[in-house]
Tab-separated table of C-alpha atoms in Angstrom:
chain	number	residue	atom	x	y	z
E	3	MET	CA	-81.639	75.725	70.565
E	4	THR	CA	-80.720	72.311	70.416
E	5	GLY	CA	-78.427	71.413	67.381
E	6	THR	CA	-76.615	68.441	65.978
E	7	ALA	CA	-73.410	67.640	67.809
E	8	ARG	CA	-70.381	68.442	65.694
E	9	PRO	CA	-67.227	66.392	65.825
E	10	ASP	CA	-64.435	67.762	67.839
E	11	ARG	CA	-62.155	68.883	65.067
E	12	ASN	CA	-59.604	70.109	67.481
E	13	HIS	CA	-59.338	66.614	68.960
E	14	ASP	CA	-58.749	65.085	65.516
E	15	ASN	CA	-56.145	67.588	64.630
E	16	SER	CA	-54.284	66.947	67.824
E	17	GLU	CA	-54.148	63.210	67.090
E	18	ASN	CA	-52.868	63.807	63.578
E	19	ALA	CA	-50.316	66.185	64.908
E	20	LYS	CA	-49.044	63.526	67.270
E	21	MET	CA	-48.759	60.989	64.466
E	22	ASN	CA	-46.944	63.399	62.214
E	23	ALA	CA	-44.589	64.277	64.983
E	24	GLN	CA	-43.375	60.644	65.313
E	25	PRO	CA	-40.524	59.633	62.873
E	26	ILE	CA	-41.400	56.978	60.266
E	27	GLN	CA	-39.114	53.900	60.645
E	28	GLN	CA	-38.408	52.021	57.295
E	29	GLN	CA	-37.311	48.344	57.024
E	30	ALA	CA	-33.607	48.010	56.327
E	31	SER	CA	-32.737	46.844	52.724
E	32	GLU	CA	-31.049	43.405	52.218
E	33	GLU	CA	-29.901	43.658	48.520
E	34	GLY	CA	-26.528	41.848	47.189
E	35	PHE	CA	-24.431	38.898	48.540
E	36	THR	CA	-22.458	38.488	51.636
E	37	LEU	CA	-18.739	37.640	51.379
E	38	VAL	CA	-19.361	34.064	52.499
E	39	GLU	CA	-21.972	33.534	49.796
E	40	LEU	CA	-19.620	34.951	47.154
E	41	VAL	CA	-16.793	32.621	48.192
E	42	ILE	CA	-19.070	29.579	48.056
E	43	ALA	CA	-20.452	30.535	44.637
E	44	SER	CA	-16.927	31.068	43.287
E	45	ALA	CA	-15.805	27.665	44.552
E	46	ILE	CA	-18.758	25.931	42.882
E	47	MET	CA	-18.110	27.782	39.635
E	48	ALA	CA	-14.412	26.773	39.735
E	49	GLU	CA	-15.341	23.129	40.206
E	50	VAL	CA	-17.746	23.274	37.263
E	51	LEU	CA	-15.083	24.862	35.061
E	52	VAL	CA	-12.485	22.257	36.080
E	53	LEU	CA	-14.902	19.452	35.298
E	54	ALA	CA	-15.731	21.035	31.940
E	55	LEU	CA	-12.038	21.401	31.073
E	56	LEU	CA	-11.390	17.797	32.085
E	57	LEU	CA	-14.271	16.687	29.895
E	58	PHE	CA	-12.931	18.650	26.938
E	59	ASP	CA	-9.450	17.218	27.522
E	60	VAL	CA	-10.743	13.638	27.660
E	61	ASN	CA	-12.823	14.173	24.539
E	62	GLY	CA	-9.822	15.709	22.796
E	63	ARG	CA	-7.643	12.720	23.667
E	64	VAL	CA	-10.286	10.237	22.570
E	65	SER	CA	-10.776	12.131	19.319
E	66	ARG	CA	-7.025	12.239	18.694
E	67	VAL	CA	-6.641	8.508	19.378
E	68	GLN	CA	-9.596	7.688	17.129
E	69	THR	CA	-8.118	9.832	14.362
E	70	GLU	CA	-4.758	8.084	14.734
E	71	ILE	CA	-6.414	4.660	14.610
E	72	ALA	CA	-8.469	5.665	11.577
E	73	ASP	CA	-5.269	6.749	9.797
E	74	LEU	CA	-3.605	3.478	10.816
E	75	GLN	CA	-6.477	1.427	9.421
E	76	GLN	CA	-6.466	3.432	6.209
E	77	SER	CA	-2.730	2.784	5.793
E	78	GLN	CA	-3.371	-0.912	6.334
E	79	ARG	CA	-6.120	-1.018	3.726
E	80	VAL	CA	-4.124	0.903	1.141
E	81	ALA	CA	-1.028	-1.213	1.733
E	82	GLN	CA	-2.854	-4.524	1.534
E	83	ASN	CA	-5.019	-3.616	-1.455
E	84	THR	CA	-2.092	-2.309	-3.489
E	85	VAL	CA	0.207	-5.248	-2.850
E	86	ALA	CA	-2.565	-7.831	-3.205
E	87	ARG	CA	-3.820	-6.408	-6.506
E	88	LEU	CA	-0.491	-6.713	-8.305
E	89	THR	CA	0.452	-9.968	-6.570
E	90	ARG	CA	-2.790	-11.485	-7.832
E	91	MET	CA	-1.685	-10.534	-11.358
E	92	ALA	CA	1.775	-12.095	-11.001
E	93	GLY	CA	2.559	-14.214	-14.039
E	94	ARG	CA	-0.067	-12.523	-16.209
E	95	GLY	CA	0.703	-13.246	-19.827
E	96	GLY	CA	2.005	-16.755	-19.187
E	97	LEU	CA	5.191	-16.380	-17.121
E	98	ASN	CA	5.965	-19.488	-15.113
E	99	ARG	CA	6.279	-19.568	-11.358
E	100	ALA	CA	10.047	-19.153	-11.210
E	101	SER	CA	9.864	-15.966	-13.301
E	102	SER	CA	6.672	-14.537	-11.757
E	103	ILE	CA	7.234	-14.187	-8.030
E	104	ALA	CA	10.172	-14.133	-5.639
E	105	ILE	CA	10.704	-13.353	-1.957
E	106	ALA	CA	13.810	-11.986	-0.268
E	107	ASP	CA	13.122	-13.298	3.224
E	108	ASN	CA	13.973	-11.255	6.351
E	109	VAL	CA	16.668	-9.172	4.670
E	110	ALA	CA	19.873	-8.254	6.463
E	111	THR	CA	20.882	-4.847	7.755
E	112	GLY	CA	22.222	-2.617	4.984
E	113	THR	CA	20.032	-4.065	2.228
E	114	GLN	CA	19.159	-1.474	-0.392
E	115	ILE	CA	16.836	-1.272	-3.385
E	116	GLY	CA	17.850	1.329	-5.936
E	117	GLY	CA	19.786	3.205	-3.264
E	118	GLN	CA	16.885	3.097	-0.775
E	119	ASP	CA	17.402	1.523	2.655
E	120	VAL	CA	15.241	-1.515	3.381
E	121	ALA	CA	14.166	-2.112	6.983
E	122	GLU	CA	16.052	-5.078	8.383
E	123	ASN	CA	14.276	-8.403	8.915
E	124	THR	CA	11.448	-7.437	6.566
E	125	ASP	CA	10.584	-9.221	3.310
E	126	VAL	CA	10.984	-7.904	-0.222
E	127	LEU	CA	8.315	-9.156	-2.628
E	128	THR	CA	9.115	-9.199	-6.357
E	129	VAL	CA	6.361	-9.751	-8.922
E	130	ARG	CA	6.575	-9.886	-12.719
E	131	GLY	CA	3.999	-10.072	-15.451
E	132	VAL	CA	2.164	-8.187	-18.181
E	133	PHE	CA	0.528	-5.605	-15.935
E	134	SER	CA	-0.047	-2.239	-17.618
E	135	THR	CA	-0.251	-3.024	-21.321
E	136	PRO	CA	-2.687	-5.429	-23.021
E	137	ILE	CA	-1.852	-9.013	-23.871
E	138	MET	CA	-1.707	-8.626	-27.630
E	139	GLN	CA	-3.110	-11.312	-29.895
E	140	ILE	CA	-0.887	-12.068	-32.882
E	141	ASP	CA	-2.056	-13.374	-36.250
E	142	SER	CA	-0.285	-16.741	-36.027
E	143	ALA	CA	-1.770	-17.790	-39.396
E	144	ASN	CA	0.150	-15.002	-41.115
E	145	PRO	CA	3.745	-16.110	-41.845
E	146	ALA	CA	4.833	-12.475	-41.954
E	147	ALA	CA	3.625	-11.808	-38.402
E	148	PHE	CA	6.627	-13.538	-36.786
E	149	SER	CA	10.109	-14.344	-37.922
E	150	TYR	CA	13.197	-15.560	-36.076
E	151	THR	CA	16.709	-16.252	-37.316
E	152	ALA	CA	18.486	-18.722	-35.027
E	153	SER	CA	21.957	-17.898	-36.346
E	154	THR	CA	21.709	-14.251	-35.308
E	155	GLN	CA	19.109	-14.760	-32.572
E	156	THR	CA	17.095	-11.847	-33.916
E	157	GLY	CA	13.578	-11.556	-35.253
E	158	THR	CA	10.521	-9.435	-35.931
E	159	LEU	CA	6.951	-9.399	-34.649
E	160	GLN	CA	3.971	-7.654	-36.241
E	161	VAL	CA	1.360	-6.267	-33.857
E	162	ASP	CA	-1.889	-4.467	-34.726
E	163	SER	CA	-4.171	-2.226	-32.667
E	164	LEU	CA	-6.994	-4.646	-33.557
E	165	SER	CA	-6.848	-8.354	-32.826
E	166	PRO	CA	-6.954	-10.728	-35.807
E	167	SER	CA	-10.316	-12.158	-36.884
E	168	MET	CA	-12.416	-10.597	-34.084
E	169	PHE	CA	-10.883	-7.100	-34.466
E	170	ILE	CA	-11.026	-6.405	-30.717
E	171	PRO	CA	-9.119	-3.216	-29.768
E	172	GLN	CA	-5.691	-3.809	-28.241
E	173	PRO	CA	-4.205	-0.313	-27.748
E	174	LEU	CA	-0.578	0.125	-28.763
E	175	ASP	CA	-0.142	3.775	-27.775
E	176	ASP	CA	1.796	3.113	-24.554
E	177	LEU	CA	4.047	0.590	-26.272
E	178	LYS	CA	4.716	3.005	-29.134
E	179	ASP	CA	5.480	5.805	-26.667
E	180	MET	CA	8.068	3.690	-24.833
E	181	LEU	CA	9.696	2.492	-28.048
E	182	ASP	CA	9.759	5.990	-29.511
E	183	ARG	CA	11.803	6.939	-26.438
E	184	ASN	CA	14.252	4.055	-27.138
E	185	LEU	CA	13.570	2.186	-23.891
E	186	PRO	CA	14.929	-1.403	-23.819
E	187	ILE	CA	11.546	-3.063	-23.302
E	188	ALA	CA	11.151	-6.737	-22.348
E	189	LEU	CA	8.768	-8.502	-24.746
E	190	MET	CA	7.166	-11.862	-23.996
E	191	LEU	CA	6.412	-14.108	-26.997
E	192	VAL	CA	3.995	-16.984	-26.298
E	193	SER	CA	3.624	-19.961	-28.620
E	194	ALA	CA	0.336	-20.342	-30.496
E	195	VAL	CA	0.664	-24.129	-30.118
E	196	ASN	CA	1.511	-24.449	-26.410
E	197	ASP	CA	1.347	-21.517	-23.995
E	198	ALA	CA	3.948	-23.238	-21.796
E	199	ILE	CA	6.464	-22.365	-24.501
E	200	TYR	CA	7.495	-18.738	-24.430
E	201	GLY	CA	10.510	-16.508	-24.755
E	202	VAL	CA	11.365	-13.131	-23.228
E	203	VAL	CA	13.402	-10.907	-25.532
E	204	GLU	CA	14.507	-7.287	-25.827
E	205	ILE	CA	12.926	-4.935	-28.359
E	206	THR	CA	15.657	-3.108	-30.254
E	207	GLY	CA	13.508	-0.939	-32.516
E	208	ALA	CA	10.176	-0.601	-34.287
E	209	SER	CA	8.566	0.796	-37.416
E	210	TRP	CA	4.967	2.024	-37.493
E	211	SER	CA	2.283	2.300	-40.147
E	212	ASN	CA	-1.452	2.973	-40.350
E	213	PRO	CA	-3.202	0.337	-42.504
E	214	ASP	CA	-6.946	-0.343	-42.506
E	215	VAL	CA	-6.785	-3.630	-40.610
E	216	ASN	CA	-10.518	-4.489	-40.524
E	217	GLY	CA	-11.535	-2.809	-43.791
E	218	ASP	CA	-13.899	-0.282	-42.231
E	219	GLY	CA	-12.288	2.662	-44.002
E	220	THR	CA	-10.396	3.981	-40.948
E	221	ALA	CA	-6.653	3.853	-40.308
E	222	ASP	CA	-5.383	1.576	-37.542
E	223	LEU	CA	-1.959	1.319	-35.911
E	224	ARG	CA	0.508	-1.413	-36.854
E	225	GLY	CA	3.972	-1.930	-35.456
E	226	VAL	CA	6.752	-4.184	-36.679
E	227	LEU	CA	8.954	-4.822	-33.650
E	228	ASN	CA	12.593	-5.815	-33.996
E	229	PHE	CA	13.938	-7.942	-31.148
E	230	THR	CA	17.030	-9.841	-30.070
E	231	ALA	CA	17.484	-12.969	-27.972
E	232	ASN	CA	21.270	-12.775	-28.132
E	233	THR	CA	22.423	-12.440	-24.527
E	234	GLY	CA	25.606	-10.777	-25.728
E	235	ALA	CA	23.678	-8.045	-27.530
E	236	GLY	CA	21.189	-5.392	-26.508
E	237	ILE	CA	21.149	-3.651	-23.149
E	238	ASN	CA	19.228	-6.070	-20.902
E	239	THR	CA	18.913	-9.131	-23.151
E	240	GLY	CA	21.120	-11.188	-20.863
E	241	ASN	CA	18.623	-10.646	-18.058
E	242	TYR	CA	15.474	-11.059	-20.135
E	243	VAL	CA	16.180	-14.376	-21.872
E	244	PRO	CA	16.615	-16.360	-18.592
E	245	LEU	CA	13.008	-15.458	-17.803
E	246	SER	CA	11.941	-17.659	-20.752
E	247	SER	CA	10.236	-21.013	-20.281
E	248	THR	CA	13.573	-22.823	-20.640
E	249	GLY	CA	15.053	-20.788	-17.804
E	250	SER	CA	18.221	-20.025	-19.728
E	251	THR	CA	17.932	-19.694	-23.510
E	252	PHE	CA	15.387	-18.719	-26.136
E	253	PRO	CA	13.226	-21.831	-26.799
E	254	ASN	CA	14.044	-23.406	-30.166
E	255	ASN	CA	10.518	-24.845	-30.447
E	256	LEU	CA	8.957	-21.378	-30.449
E	257	THR	CA	8.216	-21.297	-34.177
E	258	ASN	CA	5.065	-19.159	-34.175
E	259	VAL	CA	3.549	-16.648	-31.767
E	260	GLY	CA	-0.066	-16.416	-30.635
E	261	PHE	CA	0.261	-13.781	-27.919
E	262	ALA	CA	2.718	-11.117	-26.830
E	263	GLY	CA	3.023	-8.614	-23.992
E	264	VAL	CA	5.373	-6.182	-22.267
E	265	VAL	CA	6.843	-7.696	-19.097
E	266	GLU	CA	7.189	-5.446	-16.028
E	267	GLU	CA	8.787	-5.980	-12.620
E	268	TYR	CA	7.831	-4.409	-9.298
E	269	ARG	CA	9.348	-4.850	-5.858
E	270	TYR	CA	7.476	-4.095	-2.637
E	271	TYR	CA	9.530	-3.328	0.458
E	272	ILE	CA	9.630	-1.379	3.731
E	273	ARG	CA	11.627	1.799	3.165
E	274	ASP	CA	13.423	3.508	6.038
E	275	ASP	CA	12.988	7.166	5.212
E	276	GLN	CA	15.982	8.949	6.745
E	277	SER	CA	14.763	12.383	5.680
E	278	VAL	CA	12.201	12.478	8.499
E	279	THR	CA	13.139	14.836	11.338
E	280	GLY	CA	13.615	13.061	14.639
E	281	GLY	CA	14.356	9.595	13.298
E	282	LEU	CA	13.452	7.056	10.659
E	283	SER	CA	9.964	6.665	9.265
E	284	SER	CA	8.941	3.320	7.823
E	285	LYS	CA	6.881	3.345	4.640
E	286	LEU	CA	5.625	0.628	2.345
E	287	SER	CA	7.183	1.467	-1.015
E	288	ARG	CA	7.259	0.114	-4.536
E	289	ALA	CA	10.161	0.083	-6.962
E	290	GLN	CA	9.976	-0.603	-10.696
E	291	PHE	CA	12.894	-2.220	-12.532
E	292	TYR	CA	13.604	-3.594	-15.934
E	293	PRO	CA	12.721	-7.305	-15.456
E	294	GLY	CA	15.487	-9.425	-13.998
E	295	THR	CA	17.851	-6.456	-13.589
E	296	ASN	CA	18.852	-3.999	-10.895
E	297	THR	CA	18.341	-1.091	-13.289
E	298	PHE	CA	15.368	1.024	-12.282
E	299	PHE	CA	12.728	1.823	-14.863
E	300	PRO	CA	12.760	5.587	-15.506
E	301	VAL	CA	9.895	7.975	-14.987
E	302	ILE	CA	8.249	8.651	-18.367
E	303	PRO	CA	7.214	12.313	-18.791
E	304	SER	CA	3.653	12.931	-19.910
E	305	SER	CA	4.885	15.136	-22.752
E	306	THR	CA	6.458	13.212	-25.638
E	307	THR	CA	8.758	16.168	-26.298
E	308	THR	CA	10.258	16.018	-22.798
E	309	PRO	CA	13.385	13.836	-22.686
E	310	ILE	CA	13.611	11.055	-20.112
E	311	ASP	CA	15.940	11.720	-17.186
E	312	THR	CA	17.676	8.363	-16.768
E	313	THR	CA	19.210	9.544	-13.484
E	314	ASP	CA	15.811	10.203	-11.879
E	315	ASP	CA	15.337	7.267	-9.512
E	316	ALA	CA	11.867	8.297	-8.309
E	317	ASN	CA	10.469	4.943	-9.452
E	318	THR	CA	12.518	3.196	-6.755
E	319	ARG	CA	10.635	4.920	-3.938
E	320	VAL	CA	6.970	5.183	-4.847
E	321	ASP	CA	5.541	5.364	-1.316
E	322	ILE	CA	2.224	3.588	-0.858
E	323	ALA	CA	1.461	3.858	2.868
E	324	ASP	CA	3.063	5.520	5.890
E	325	ASN	CA	3.978	3.949	9.220
E	326	VAL	CA	4.126	0.382	7.911
E	327	LEU	CA	6.748	-1.350	10.071
E	328	ASP	CA	6.884	-4.788	8.511
E	329	LEU	CA	6.001	-6.743	5.383
E	330	GLN	CA	6.016	-10.520	5.554
E	331	VAL	CA	5.054	-12.928	2.770
E	332	ALA	CA	4.261	-16.634	3.039
E	333	LEU	CA	3.538	-18.968	0.123
E	334	ALA	CA	1.115	-21.910	0.051
E	335	ILE	CA	2.794	-24.805	-1.778
E	336	ASP	CA	1.273	-28.256	-2.283
E	337	LEU	CA	4.194	-30.389	-1.091
E	338	ASN	CA	2.314	-33.710	-1.084
E	339	ASN	CA	0.407	-33.058	-4.342
E	340	ASP	CA	-2.999	-33.756	-2.806
E	341	GLY	CA	-4.599	-30.570	-4.158
E	342	ASP	CA	-4.992	-29.071	-0.690
E	343	ILE	CA	-2.916	-26.822	1.578
E	344	ASP	CA	-2.350	-27.807	5.221
E	345	GLU	CA	-1.016	-25.407	7.842
E	346	ASP	CA	0.451	-26.625	11.108
E	347	PRO	CA	3.573	-24.680	12.157
E	348	SER	CA	4.018	-27.080	15.078
E	349	ASP	CA	4.578	-29.925	12.589
E	350	LEU	CA	6.980	-28.641	9.941
E	351	THR	CA	6.796	-31.917	8.008
E	352	ALA	CA	3.062	-31.456	7.441
E	353	ASP	CA	2.954	-27.665	7.120
E	354	GLU	CA	2.568	-26.542	3.496
E	355	TRP	CA	3.048	-22.816	4.044
E	356	MET	CA	6.543	-21.612	3.259
E	357	ALA	CA	7.986	-18.871	5.508
E	358	ASN	CA	5.159	-18.922	8.064
E	359	ASP	CA	7.310	-20.083	10.969
E	360	PRO	CA	10.836	-19.190	12.196
E	361	GLY	CA	11.724	-22.879	11.991
E	362	ASP	CA	11.042	-23.155	8.245
E	363	ASP	CA	13.915	-24.363	6.084
E	364	LEU	CA	13.394	-22.611	2.766
E	365	THR	CA	15.823	-24.969	1.034
E	366	THR	CA	13.550	-27.975	1.664
E	367	ALA	CA	12.893	-29.977	-1.495
E	368	GLY	CA	9.571	-29.138	-3.069
E	369	TRP	CA	9.375	-25.484	-2.074
E	370	ALA	CA	10.784	-24.382	-5.427
E	371	THR	CA	9.096	-26.922	-7.699
E	372	ASN	CA	5.693	-28.008	-6.418
E	373	ARG	CA	2.496	-26.213	-7.308
E	374	LEU	CA	2.099	-22.740	-5.837
E	375	PHE	CA	-1.472	-21.979	-4.733
E	376	SER	CA	-1.499	-18.614	-3.015
E	377	ALA	CA	0.463	-15.929	-1.217
E	378	ARG	CA	-0.309	-14.479	2.208
E	379	ILE	CA	0.547	-10.812	2.653
E	380	SER	CA	1.081	-9.685	6.259
E	381	THR	CA	1.688	-6.095	7.323
E	382	LEU	CA	2.399	-4.478	10.681
E	383	THR	CA	1.307	-0.852	10.959
E	384	ARG	CA	1.486	1.670	13.800
E	385	THR	CA	-0.039	5.043	14.639
E	386	ASP	CA	1.917	8.151	13.714
E	387	ARG	CA	2.258	9.439	17.277
E	388	PRO	CA	2.741	7.673	20.624
E	389	ASP	CA	-0.143	7.610	23.066
E	390	ALA	CA	0.795	8.789	26.562
E	391	GLY	CA	0.159	6.098	29.140
E	392	TYR	CA	-0.453	3.394	26.537
E	393	MET	CA	1.601	0.243	25.968
E	394	SER	CA	0.908	-2.103	23.071
E	395	ALA	CA	0.842	-5.847	23.577
E	396	PRO	CA	4.138	-7.635	22.930
E	397	LEU	CA	4.679	-9.200	19.509
E	398	THR	CA	5.767	-12.822	19.368
E	399	THR	CA	6.012	-13.692	15.654
E	400	LEU	CA	4.753	-12.382	12.343
E	401	GLU	CA	4.917	-15.261	9.857
E	402	ASN	CA	8.551	-16.429	10.174
E	403	ARG	CA	9.911	-13.271	11.792
E	404	ASP	CA	10.636	-13.820	15.467
E	405	TYR	CA	9.952	-10.680	17.514
E	406	SER	CA	9.883	-12.224	21.015
E	407	GLU	CA	9.116	-8.888	22.649
E	408	PRO	CA	9.156	-8.942	26.470
E	409	ALA	CA	6.009	-8.192	28.432
E	410	GLU	CA	7.642	-4.960	29.630
E	411	PRO	CA	10.007	-2.826	27.500
E	412	THR	CA	13.624	-3.111	28.599
E	413	ASN	CA	14.925	0.220	27.271
E	414	GLU	CA	13.749	3.700	26.376
E	415	GLN	CA	13.585	3.025	22.636
E	416	ASP	CA	11.412	-0.059	23.114
E	417	GLN	CA	9.217	1.854	25.542
E	418	ASN	CA	8.684	4.609	22.977
E	419	ASP	CA	7.939	2.063	20.241
E	420	ARG	CA	5.407	0.265	22.403
E	421	ALA	CA	3.636	3.567	23.147
E	422	HIS	CA	2.337	3.517	19.574
E	423	ARG	CA	-0.818	1.556	18.835
E	424	ARG	CA	-0.047	-1.280	16.414
E	425	ARG	CA	-2.134	-3.508	14.182
E	426	THR	CA	-1.412	-6.511	11.967
E	427	LEU	CA	-3.413	-7.481	8.901
E	428	GLN	CA	-3.213	-10.481	6.586
E	429	THR	CA	-4.590	-11.054	3.098
E	430	VAL	CA	-4.498	-14.386	1.275
E	431	VAL	CA	-4.090	-13.851	-2.469
E	432	ASP	CA	-5.040	-16.474	-5.022
E	433	LEU	CA	-2.240	-16.691	-7.582
E	434	ARG	CA	-4.548	-17.466	-10.459
E	435	ASN	CA	-2.041	-16.740	-13.245
E	436	ILE	CA	0.575	-19.180	-11.960
E	437	GLY	CA	0.141	-22.867	-12.665
């Protein structure tokens, strides 16, 4: 019987058996890094980290320098604005030029203001005027408002918290507070006829009342001030009276008063602060004195029940700005009376700025008498910390101060000073209150 051929199963099984008998070879694994690759990767990573650290360091230095410069510029602005503001007000109330502004030029070593050391070769600027209190209008038509006895050189002045006629407020609270504390205040009395006639006297006492000045049914403040012009009396009278229009005595032709005000005096200077660790620190400071004296004006406590400490000299060192190295002041004076100011330091005969050149002779005729137009305030400021690898440009002159710094520092101190970044700034101030 013929049948269908069947596959040879035995043959297939033998082939499979042979295959199963042979060992299966797997491909070797290549996971991880070789030592060479690890070394290369580490080197690249180190370079990246070094570059990142260098970048952070550079950014940190730039940020620090920018912060220092920003602080320097802020000190400059504060210094200039503060000095310029009060200088612009010099003579307010009617003080003449001789009594309004003065300059101690390039002071000598050892100069002090109220016990504070002044940096040598810097200027001291003194300004006087009616600064803080109002210029009070006086009722010149009222005979009782002003009286003066020539034989005793004493008198009285009536002031109200409302001006006469117009009844404009003129606050007397600060004046009353100072007089209640028995401070020897300087009072300026200006003639109602001619404002070029005025006297500066010392207030010796006051009485106060509360009349209805303008008839509106409310109480106002009135003070009757007692004063003396006797230079042998009072506490500071001998210093106040020379500030009068006569320059020496109380003017005899001051027979009525139209305006009055409290005269103040401030001095701006560069203070060497010896309390700073590691050396001196220069600051622009302000001192307040009784006008024309070397007696500092005391700090007035905010509480009227707190007594004044007359030994507290804090008002001689009111610091305005840090790291101010120099203050120089020049004055524009019309020497040829042509109504204009010419500046040419190379030609001292034509230059009409006083103290703007080391060759200026401050005793030259005309400096003290001709019309004063303006003042130029110059400051030199530096950063708080030195900048490694930096050297500032040499200074030649600042107004009439001769620096003559060499191109390269000649000693360690100069080298350290020149490592600070420095800036100068000038402001021209119109002296609008001085004729």
